[in-house]
Each structure stands twice: as C-alpha cells, then as structure tokens.
C-alpha cells in the first residue's frame, strides 16, 4: 500500500470517527442531594458515555465555584460513577454537566447542596398555606428557573400553585388550571430543552405543562391518555439519555409522554388490573440502568424496563391490599438504591434486589393507611431517612441504625397525603413537606430544642398574612408570647371597615385567623392593635 492510500484511509477513519462519535447525554444523578461537609459518591446515567473520552463531570451554579468530579469510572455507555467533594461549597441547586471529546450535555438543577441542620433538634411544624380545597400532590424544585427552590402544590380546585418563601412569608402564585381535579405535580425538564417546567396530572385524562417565560406561566396540554391521571414523574425511564414525562391512570395504564422537538408523543407502556397510583424512575435494581416503577390498587408493585424496542414488565410484589405510593433511594445508608412502598395495610415496605430476587422488609407502620413515602435527609444530619404520611394524621421518620428501623413521629396535620423532602424555603437546609386533605401544606423542619416554646412564650411576637396574595379567603398567622388583647381590622381601598376577624383577649400561643366576611377580589389593608403596638399592611385577595 503506497503512502497516498495510507493517507486516504487515515483521513476516512478520522472523518468516520468524527461522524459517529456522539456527544454524551445526561439524564439522571443519584443521589440528588448532598451535605457540604465531605465527598459524595455519585451515580450518573445517560447515553454515549464513551470511555475514555469522558473528560469531566461537574456540578455548576452560576457565580459560584464549580464542583469537579474525581475518580470518574465509565462502566457502560449509559452509566458512570465519580466522587463529588462538596466540602465548603455554597448551598442551593446545581446543574450537572458531563463533557467528552465530542461535546457536553447539561441536566439542569438536578442536585441540591445543603448544610447541616441544628443539633440537637426537635421538629417544628409550619403552615405553608391553607387552601379551601384538598391539597393532593406536592413537589419541590426550581420551577420558574430563577435558580431558587420553590414548593408546588396540586389542588382539588383544578389549580397548580407555587409557594415561594420571601424571607418573611410564603408568596402564593397560580400557575394555571385544568379541566378537573389536579391530582399530582412534578418539577423537571420534561421536554429535554435544558429548562425546568412544572407538570400537573389532571383527572380529565390530561397532563399539563406550565412553563415560566419570564413574565407569565404558559400552559400546554399533553393529551392521549384514556382516563384520570393520578401519579406523575419526570425522568429517563427508557434509558435513552432523553427526559420524558411518565403518568399513571385510573384505567390502570402507565403512559410515557416524549417531546420530539415539535410534538408530544404519547405511548402506553403497560397496565395493571386496577388504577395505578404512583410512578417513579430510577435504578431500583442497581444494574446500572434506569427503570420505571409503579404501584397499583390491585396490590402490585411493577418494574418496567425498556429494551430499546419494547417494554418488559416484571411484578416485584403482589399483595392483597392497595399500594398507594412509592419512592426510590438509599433509605438504609448502604450506598445502594431500594424501592419503598406505602400500603393500605398501615405499613411501609422496603424492596431490595439481591442479584437473584427482590427481598421484602417491613420498615414500620402507622395506625391507619400509609398514604405517602419519600426518601431523603429531612433532618439534615447527613444520613438519609424514610418519611411516610398516614391517614391517621401523622408523619413518621424511619431511620436505619444498622440493626433496625427507629420510628419517630414528626408531628400531625391531617389527614396527611403526599410527602417530599427538599430545601423548599431556599435557606440551605432540608425540610419535609406534606399535603393534607384539609387543604394545608405543612413544612416540618428541625429546630433548636425549645424553639417553639421560646418563640411562643418568651417575648417573640409575630403577625403576618399566611400567604399573600390570598386565594378565596385571607388567613393570618399570629404568635402571642403572653396574654394580650388583640384587635384585627380589615379595610378596603376606600378606607371602609370590611371585617373584624379577631377581637378580644388571647392566651399565649400560635393562631391562624381567617377573614369571615364576604370579600371580592381586590386590594385590602389590615391593622392589628396589640400590647406590642400597631402593625399595618396590604394584601391582595383573589376569588
């Protein structure tokens, strides 16, 4: 072979490698949060993870130092591991960027760095909002793309709401409504455009996407389902490196909604004998690939795995009681993912793959149905726990101590329904958020021992709208450190007295005061007279 032929072949090979080498795609990271006091072993999923061409794995937050992954180990085209040293890094949501010789890809706001909570502590319950209708679903994330974290709620009144902590109180915004009850809500990049959206599961066989354009929320309906939508999640369930939206229906079907750049493509993945209640995406069996998991009222926990062409359904477990919710995570701290399920027999169960089959273990129980389950470091001690809500109005923490599960009751509301762990008030620490069928979203947060008593009875006075603007009715929160006469008056913009929600002597304690008069949408003013002086302010009511 002459030199010319060799040169031509080398050129062809180089051009071919350029054509066929593809940039990496990143679609999932586990864990999705870590404390800024040490390294975290990270598991990253996606596609086109060519070895050894992966040059970097980084967590990026504009204005702050990058967190570079070390000890990168590419185990397959879809899976790699690395170590992320979070020591001393700023708290908040980070983007994950994976780079190779062929390009890079970003998974936006997928990892939260947080700081340790106070210790010793006791659980303090705070009301985020009191709505007129049942709060069904709750999610935590950067839904409006402002690099902060907010709380999102799906309500029985057909609306999805955003609750943002402004340093004083929770500001309430309406994203939009559906044709019927909103059952669930999820936050993530469902259409794979490197931006975050909010998705609501609606009882009228639709999924709605709510996207912030910098000025307002735009709504898009994802259609193609046959019955009421119940559970919803966002992830790369078919392990192709792209993000999709997954939803479960009352007709027993599991649906995938995938954006192709022009339209939403709907696919039916599988079904059960009764209506599917919950859905999650993750590497539940630890095989280095992502799967979809669902619970069903027929008592089945199912795994759906994509072969690239078809979906394979495997029954993980089948019981005689309704399975209501599930979550994936390392709840027992062994650096492996397990599946946790809430069942109507009052128990939370762990399902762990041992390489041959699924091992089922009882985590703990309540005194009524277990409705919701979440996995995360809700008490900010650097150890992940399992959290569960029950129809007995209580929320529980189950902490693995190396021998058994230690059960702690965080508090009550009720009846409590959904639960999630995250930094919903953007203060750099983790909290636990729950929804209640009485219309409330609660925050449970570790506080200094004696905090509630100190704030309530030792000179700490506070008064503010519980949420501003208020929807349908206005509620105020009042903390009285010692017995005092209280007078609260409401005026319209013309200065006319509209309502006197509170008048008379109040004992020490924490109160929620609601306006009692019929009030139309508009701007109003409040004036509070107490031992601690006069406090005035403005609020907006939306009917």
Coordinates of N, CA and C in Angstrom, one line a residue, residues 226-349:
X226 N -56.4 7.9 28.5 CA -57.8 7.5 28.3 C -58.6 7.8 29.6
X227 N -58.0 8.0 30.7 CA -58.8 8.1 32.0 C -58.0 9.1 32.9
X228 N -58.5 9.3 34.1 CA -57.9 10.3 35.0 C -56.5 10.0 35.3
X229 N -55.7 11.0 35.3 CA -54.2 10.9 35.6 C -54.0 11.0 37.1
X230 N -53.2 10.2 37.7 CA -53.0 10.1 39.1 C -51.6 10.5 39.5
X231 N -50.6 9.6 39.3 CA -49.2 9.8 39.6 C -48.5 10.4 38.4
X232 N -47.4 11.1 38.7 CA -46.6 11.8 37.7 C -45.2 11.9 38.1
X233 N -44.2 11.7 37.2 CA -42.8 11.9 37.5 C -42.1 12.2 36.2
X234 N -40.9 12.7 36.3 CA -40.1 13.1 35.1 C -38.8 12.4 35.2
X235 N -38.3 11.8 34.1 CA -37.1 11.0 34.1 C -36.8 10.3 32.8
X236 N -35.7 9.7 32.7 CA -35.3 8.9 31.5 C -35.6 7.5 31.7
X237 N -36.9 7.2 31.7 CA -37.3 5.8 32.1 C -36.9 4.8 31.1
X238 N -36.7 5.2 29.8 CA -36.4 4.2 28.8 C -34.9 4.2 28.5
X239 N -34.1 4.9 29.4 CA -32.6 4.8 29.4 C -32.0 5.2 28.0
X240 N -32.6 6.1 27.3 CA -32.0 6.6 26.0 C -31.3 7.9 26.1
X241 N -31.2 8.4 27.3 CA -30.5 9.7 27.5 C -31.3 10.9 27.4
X242 N -32.6 10.7 27.1 CA -33.6 11.8 27.0 C -34.6 11.8 28.1
X243 N -35.1 12.9 28.5 CA -36.1 13.0 29.5 C -37.5 12.9 29.0
X244 N -38.3 12.2 29.8 CA -39.7 12.0 29.4 C -40.6 12.3 30.6
X245 N -41.9 12.4 30.4 CA -42.9 12.5 31.5 C -43.6 11.2 31.5
X246 N -43.8 10.7 32.8 CA -44.5 9.4 33.0 C -45.7 9.7 33.9
X247 N -46.8 9.0 33.6 CA -48.0 9.3 34.4 C -48.8 8.0 34.5
X248 N -49.5 7.8 35.6 CA -50.4 6.7 35.8 C -51.8 7.1 35.8
X249 N -52.7 6.2 35.3 CA -54.1 6.5 35.1 C -55.0 5.6 35.9
X250 N -56.2 6.1 36.2 CA -57.2 5.3 36.9 C -57.6 4.1 36.1
X251 N -57.4 4.1 34.8 CA -57.7 2.9 34.0 C -56.7 1.8 34.1
X252 N -55.7 2.0 34.9 CA -54.7 1.0 35.1 C -53.5 1.1 34.2
X253 N -53.4 2.1 33.4 CA -52.3 2.2 32.4 C -51.2 3.1 32.8
X254 N -50.0 2.8 32.3 CA -48.8 3.7 32.5 C -48.5 4.3 31.2
X255 N -48.4 5.6 31.2 CA -48.1 6.4 29.9 C -46.8 7.1 30.0
X256 N -46.2 7.2 28.8 CA -45.0 8.0 28.6 C -45.3 9.1 27.6
X257 N -44.9 10.3 27.9 CA -45.1 11.5 27.1 C -43.7 12.0 26.7
X258 N -43.3 11.9 25.4 CA -42.0 12.3 25.0 C -42.1 13.4 23.9
X259 N -41.3 14.5 24.1 CA -41.2 15.6 23.2 C -40.2 15.3 22.1
X260 N -40.7 15.4 20.8 CA -39.8 15.1 19.7 C -39.2 16.3 19.0
X261 N -39.4 17.5 19.6 CA -38.9 18.7 19.1 C -40.0 19.5 18.4
X262 N -41.2 18.8 18.1 CA -42.3 19.5 17.5 C -43.6 19.2 18.2
X263 N -43.7 17.9 18.7 CA -45.0 17.5 19.3 C -44.7 16.5 20.4
X264 N -45.7 16.4 21.3 CA -45.7 15.4 22.4 C -46.2 14.1 21.8
X265 N -45.3 13.0 21.9 CA -45.7 11.7 21.5 C -46.1 10.9 22.7
X266 N -47.3 10.3 22.7 CA -47.9 9.5 23.8 C -47.7 8.1 23.5
X267 N -47.3 7.3 24.5 CA -47.1 5.9 24.4 C -47.7 5.2 25.6
X268 N -48.4 4.1 25.4 CA -48.9 3.3 26.5 C -47.8 2.2 26.8
X269 N -47.2 2.2 28.0 CA -46.2 1.3 28.3 C -46.7 0.0 28.8
X270 N -47.7 0.0 29.7 CA -48.2 -1.2 30.3 C -49.4 -0.9 31.1
X271 N -49.9 -2.0 31.8 CA -51.1 -1.8 32.5 C -51.2 -2.8 33.7
X272 N -52.1 -2.5 34.6 CA -52.4 -3.4 35.7 C -53.9 -3.7 35.8
X273 N -54.3 -4.4 36.8 CA -55.7 -4.8 36.9 C -56.6 -3.7 37.5
X274 N -56.0 -2.7 38.2 CA -56.8 -1.7 38.8 C -56.1 -0.4 38.5
X275 N -56.5 0.8 39.1 CA -55.9 2.0 38.7 C -54.5 2.2 39.4
X276 N -53.6 2.7 38.6 CA -52.2 2.9 39.0 C -52.1 4.1 39.9
X277 N -51.5 4.0 41.0 CA -51.5 5.1 42.0 C -50.2 6.0 41.9
X278 N -49.1 5.5 41.7 CA -47.8 6.2 41.8 C -46.8 5.7 40.8
X279 N -45.8 6.5 40.4 CA -44.8 6.2 39.5 C -43.5 6.9 39.9
X280 N -42.4 6.2 39.6 CA -41.0 6.7 39.9 C -40.1 6.1 38.9
X281 N -39.0 6.9 38.7 CA -37.9 6.5 37.7 C -36.6 6.4 38.5
X282 N -35.9 5.3 38.3 CA -34.6 5.2 39.0 C -34.0 3.8 38.7
X283 N -32.8 3.6 39.2 CA -32.1 2.4 39.1 C -32.4 1.5 40.4
X284 N -33.6 1.0 40.4 CA -34.0 0.4 41.6 C -33.4 -1.0 41.9
X285 N -32.9 -1.6 40.8 CA -32.3 -2.9 41.0 C -30.7 -2.8 40.9
X286 N -30.2 -1.6 40.8 CA -28.8 -1.4 40.9 C -28.0 -2.1 39.7
X287 N -28.6 -2.2 38.5 CA -27.9 -2.8 37.4 C -27.2 -1.8 36.5
X288 N -27.2 -0.5 36.9 CA -26.6 0.5 36.0 C -27.5 1.0 34.9
X289 N -28.8 0.7 35.0 CA -29.8 1.2 34.0 C -31.0 1.7 34.7
X290 N -31.7 2.6 34.1 CA -32.9 3.2 34.7 C -34.1 2.4 34.3
X291 N -35.0 2.4 35.2 CA -36.3 1.7 35.0 C -37.5 2.5 35.5
X292 N -38.7 2.2 35.2 CA -39.9 2.8 35.7 C -40.6 1.9 36.7
X293 N -41.0 2.4 37.8 CA -41.7 1.6 38.9 C -43.1 2.2 39.1
X294 N -44.0 1.3 39.3 CA -45.4 1.8 39.6 C -46.0 1.0 40.7
X295 N -47.0 1.6 41.4 CA -47.8 0.9 42.4 C -49.2 1.0 41.9
X296 N -50.0 0.0 42.3 CA -51.4 -0.2 41.8 C -52.3 -0.6 42.9
X297 N -53.6 -0.2 42.7 CA -54.6 -0.5 43.7 C -54.9 -2.0 43.7
X298 N -54.5 -2.7 42.7 CA -54.6 -4.2 42.7 C -53.6 -4.9 43.6
X299 N -52.7 -4.1 44.2 CA -51.7 -4.6 45.2 C -50.4 -5.0 44.5
X300 N -50.2 -4.5 43.3 CA -48.9 -4.9 42.6 C -47.9 -3.8 42.6
X301 N -46.7 -4.1 42.8 CA -45.5 -3.3 42.6 C -44.9 -3.8 41.3
X302 N -44.8 -2.9 40.3 CA -44.3 -3.4 39.0 C -43.0 -2.6 38.6
X303 N -42.2 -3.3 37.8 CA -41.0 -2.7 37.2 C -41.2 -2.7 35.7
X304 N -40.9 -1.6 35.0 CA -41.0 -1.6 33.5 C -39.6 -1.2 33.0
X305 N -39.0 -2.1 32.2 CA -37.7 -1.9 31.7 C -37.7 -1.9 30.1
X306 N -37.1 -0.8 29.5 CA -37.1 -0.7 28.1 C -35.9 -1.5 27.5
X307 N -36.2 -2.2 26.4 CA -35.2 -3.0 25.7 C -34.7 -2.1 24.5
X308 N -35.2 -0.9 24.3 CA -34.9 -0.1 23.2 C -36.0 -0.2 22.1
X309 N -36.7 -1.3 22.0 CA -37.8 -1.5 21.1 C -39.1 -1.8 21.8
X310 N -39.0 -2.5 22.9 CA -40.3 -2.8 23.6 C -40.0 -2.6 25.1
X311 N -41.1 -2.7 25.9 CA -41.1 -2.6 27.3 C -41.3 -4.0 27.9
X312 N -40.5 -4.4 28.9 CA -40.7 -5.6 29.7 C -41.3 -5.3 31.1
X313 N -42.4 -5.9 31.4 CA -43.0 -5.7 32.7 C -42.7 -6.8 33.7
X314 N -42.2 -6.5 34.9 CA -41.9 -7.5 35.9 C -42.7 -7.2 37.2
X315 N -43.3 -8.2 37.7 CA -44.0 -7.9 39.0 C -43.0 -8.1 40.2
X316 N -42.8 -7.1 40.9 CA -41.8 -7.1 42.0 C -42.5 -7.8 43.2
X317 N -43.8 -7.4 43.4 CA -44.5 -8.0 44.5 C -46.0 -7.8 44.3
X318 N -46.8 -8.7 44.9 CA -48.2 -8.7 44.8 C -48.8 -9.0 46.1
X319 N -49.7 -8.1 46.6 CA -50.3 -8.3 47.9 C -51.8 -8.1 47.8
X320 N -52.5 -8.3 48.9 CA -54.0 -8.2 48.8 C -54.5 -6.9 49.2
X321 N -53.6 -5.9 49.5 CA -54.1 -4.5 49.9 C -53.6 -3.5 48.9
X322 N -54.2 -2.4 48.9 CA -53.8 -1.3 47.9 C -52.4 -0.8 48.1
X323 N -51.7 -0.7 47.1 CA -50.4 0.0 47.1 C -50.6 1.5 46.7
X324 N -50.2 2.4 47.5 CA -50.6 3.8 47.4 C -49.5 4.8 46.9
X325 N -48.3 4.5 47.2 CA -47.2 5.4 46.9 C -45.9 4.7 46.9
X326 N -44.9 5.2 46.2 CA -43.5 4.6 46.2 C -42.5 5.7 46.0
X327 N -41.3 5.3 46.5 CA -40.1 6.2 46.3 C -38.9 5.4 46.2
X328 N -37.9 5.9 45.5 CA -36.6 5.2 45.3 C -35.5 6.0 46.0
X329 N -34.6 5.3 46.7 CA -33.5 5.9 47.3 C -32.7 5.0 48.3
X330 N -31.6 5.5 48.8 CA -30.8 4.7 49.7 C -31.3 5.0 51.2
X331 N -32.4 4.4 51.5 CA -33.0 4.7 52.8 C -32.3 4.1 54.0
X332 N -31.5 3.1 53.8 CA -30.8 2.4 54.9 C -29.3 2.7 54.9
X333 N -28.8 3.6 54.0 CA -27.4 4.1 54.1 C -26.4 3.1 53.7
X334 N -26.7 2.1 52.8 CA -25.7 1.1 52.4 C -25.2 1.4 51.0
X335 N -25.4 2.6 50.5 CA -25.0 3.1 49.2 C -25.5 2.3 48.0
X336 N -26.7 1.8 48.2 CA -27.5 1.1 47.1 C -28.9 1.6 47.2
X337 N -29.6 1.6 46.0 CA -30.9 2.1 45.9 C -31.9 1.0 46.2
X338 N -32.9 1.4 47.0 CA -34.0 0.4 47.3 C -35.3 1.1 46.9
X339 N -36.4 0.3 46.8 CA -37.7 0.8 46.5 C -38.5 0.7 47.8
X340 N -39.2 1.8 48.1 CA -40.0 1.9 49.3 C -41.5 2.2 48.9
X341 N -42.4 1.4 49.6 CA -43.8 1.5 49.2 C -44.7 1.7 50.4
X342 N -45.7 2.5 50.2 CA -46.7 2.8 51.2 C -47.9 2.0 50.8
X343 N -48.4 1.2 51.8 CA -49.5 0.3 51.5 C -50.7 0.5 52.5
X344 N -51.9 0.2 52.1 CA -53.1 0.5 52.9 C -53.2 -0.5 54.1
X345 N -52.2 -1.4 54.3 CA -52.2 -2.3 55.5 C -51.5 -1.6 56.7
X346 N -51.2 -0.3 56.5 CA -50.6 0.6 57.6 C -49.1 0.5 57.6
X347 N -48.5 -0.2 56.6 CA -47.0 -0.4 56.6 C -46.3 0.3 55.5
X348 N -45.0 0.6 55.8 CA -44.1 0.9 54.7 C -43.1 -0.3 54.5
X349 N -42.9 -0.6 53.3 CA -42.1 -1.8 53.0 C -40.9 -1.3 52.1

